[in-house]
Short mmCIF file of C-alpha atoms in Angstrom, two decimals:
data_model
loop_
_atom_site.label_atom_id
_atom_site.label_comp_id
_atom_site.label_asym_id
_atom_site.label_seq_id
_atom_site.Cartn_x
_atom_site.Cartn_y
_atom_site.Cartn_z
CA UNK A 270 -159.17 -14.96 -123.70
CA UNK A 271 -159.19 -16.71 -120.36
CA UNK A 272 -156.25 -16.98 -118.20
CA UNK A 273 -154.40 -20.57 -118.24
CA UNK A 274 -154.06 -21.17 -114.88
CA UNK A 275 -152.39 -24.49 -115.15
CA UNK A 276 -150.06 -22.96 -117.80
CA UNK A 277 -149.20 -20.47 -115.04
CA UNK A 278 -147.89 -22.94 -112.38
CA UNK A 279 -146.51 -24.60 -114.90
CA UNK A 280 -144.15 -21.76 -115.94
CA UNK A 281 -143.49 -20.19 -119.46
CA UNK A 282 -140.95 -21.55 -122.02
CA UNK A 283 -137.97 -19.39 -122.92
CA UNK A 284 -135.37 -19.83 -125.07
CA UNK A 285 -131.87 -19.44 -124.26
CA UNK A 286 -128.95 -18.72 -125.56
CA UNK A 287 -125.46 -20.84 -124.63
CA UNK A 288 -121.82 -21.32 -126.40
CA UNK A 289 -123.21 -24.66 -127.98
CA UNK A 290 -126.40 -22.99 -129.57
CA UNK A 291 -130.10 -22.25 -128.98
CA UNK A 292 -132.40 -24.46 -126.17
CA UNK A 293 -136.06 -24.21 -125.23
CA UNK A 294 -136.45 -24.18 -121.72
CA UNK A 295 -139.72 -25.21 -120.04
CA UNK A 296 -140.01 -25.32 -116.48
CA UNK A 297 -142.26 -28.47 -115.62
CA UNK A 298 -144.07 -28.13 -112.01
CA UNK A 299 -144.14 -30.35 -109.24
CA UNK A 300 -147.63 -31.80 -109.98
CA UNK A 301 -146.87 -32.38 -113.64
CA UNK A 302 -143.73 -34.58 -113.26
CA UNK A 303 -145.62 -37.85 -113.57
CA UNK A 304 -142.61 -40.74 -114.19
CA UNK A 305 -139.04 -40.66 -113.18
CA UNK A 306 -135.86 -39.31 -115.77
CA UNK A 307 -132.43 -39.51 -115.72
CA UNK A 308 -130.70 -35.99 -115.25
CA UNK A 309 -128.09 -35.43 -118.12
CA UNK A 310 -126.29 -32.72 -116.05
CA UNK A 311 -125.57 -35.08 -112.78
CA UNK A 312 -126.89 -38.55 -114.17
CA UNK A 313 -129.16 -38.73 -110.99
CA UNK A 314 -133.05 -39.42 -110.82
CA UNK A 315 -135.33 -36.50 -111.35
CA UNK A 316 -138.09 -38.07 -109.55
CA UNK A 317 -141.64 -38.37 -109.76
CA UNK A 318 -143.09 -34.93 -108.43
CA UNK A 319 -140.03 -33.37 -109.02
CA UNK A 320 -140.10 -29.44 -110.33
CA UNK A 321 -137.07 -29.70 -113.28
CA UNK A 322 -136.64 -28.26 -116.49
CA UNK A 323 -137.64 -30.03 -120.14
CA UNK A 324 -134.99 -28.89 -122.62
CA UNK A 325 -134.52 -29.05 -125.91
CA UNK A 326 -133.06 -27.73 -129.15
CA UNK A 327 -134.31 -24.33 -131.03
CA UNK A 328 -132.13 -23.84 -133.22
CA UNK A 329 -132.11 -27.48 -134.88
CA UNK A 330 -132.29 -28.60 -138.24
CA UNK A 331 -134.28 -31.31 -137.97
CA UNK A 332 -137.78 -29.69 -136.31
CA UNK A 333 -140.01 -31.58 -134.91
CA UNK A 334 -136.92 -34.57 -134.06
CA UNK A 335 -135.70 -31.83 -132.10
CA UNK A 336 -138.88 -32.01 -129.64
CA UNK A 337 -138.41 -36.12 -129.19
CA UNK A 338 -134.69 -35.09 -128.45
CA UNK A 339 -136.13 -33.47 -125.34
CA UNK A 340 -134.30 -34.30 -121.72
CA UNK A 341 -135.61 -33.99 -118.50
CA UNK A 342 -133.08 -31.93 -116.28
CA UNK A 343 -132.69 -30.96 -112.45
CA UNK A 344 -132.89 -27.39 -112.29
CA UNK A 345 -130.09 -26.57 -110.89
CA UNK A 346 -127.88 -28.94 -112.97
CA UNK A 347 -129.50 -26.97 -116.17
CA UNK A 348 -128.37 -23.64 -114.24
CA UNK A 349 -124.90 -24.72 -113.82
CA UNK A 350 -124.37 -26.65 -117.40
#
């Protein structure tokens, strides 16, 4: 198999684990971030070419919604949530 390069700057998902449940974790790279987001941690811009983190819901009943139920946050607002 041949390595992913671009999966490796982009960083691996993880899931973790937090009082209100499960959340995939996937660390988006500078070069990826491609439009602006509003942070749900701080309510600030996560720019364009911003590293942040895309999180969503693992442990969710309703599957695939889950994924569109994806939010863009700063990383550091995601470490201190």
């Amino acid at each position: 198999m041949p390595l992913d390069v671009e999966r490796l700057m982009q960083g691996v998902r993880r899931v973790e684990r937090r009082a209100g449940g499960e959340w995939h974790v996937q660390p988006m790279a500078a070069h990826a971030a491609l439009k602006d987001y509003t942070c749900p941690g701080c309510g600030q811009v996560v720019a364009t070419g911003t590293a942040h983190v895309v999180v969503w819901r693992a442990d969710s009943i309703f599957g695939e919604r889950a994924i569109e139920d994806r939010r863009h946050w700063h990383t550091g607002c995601w470490r201190a949530a």
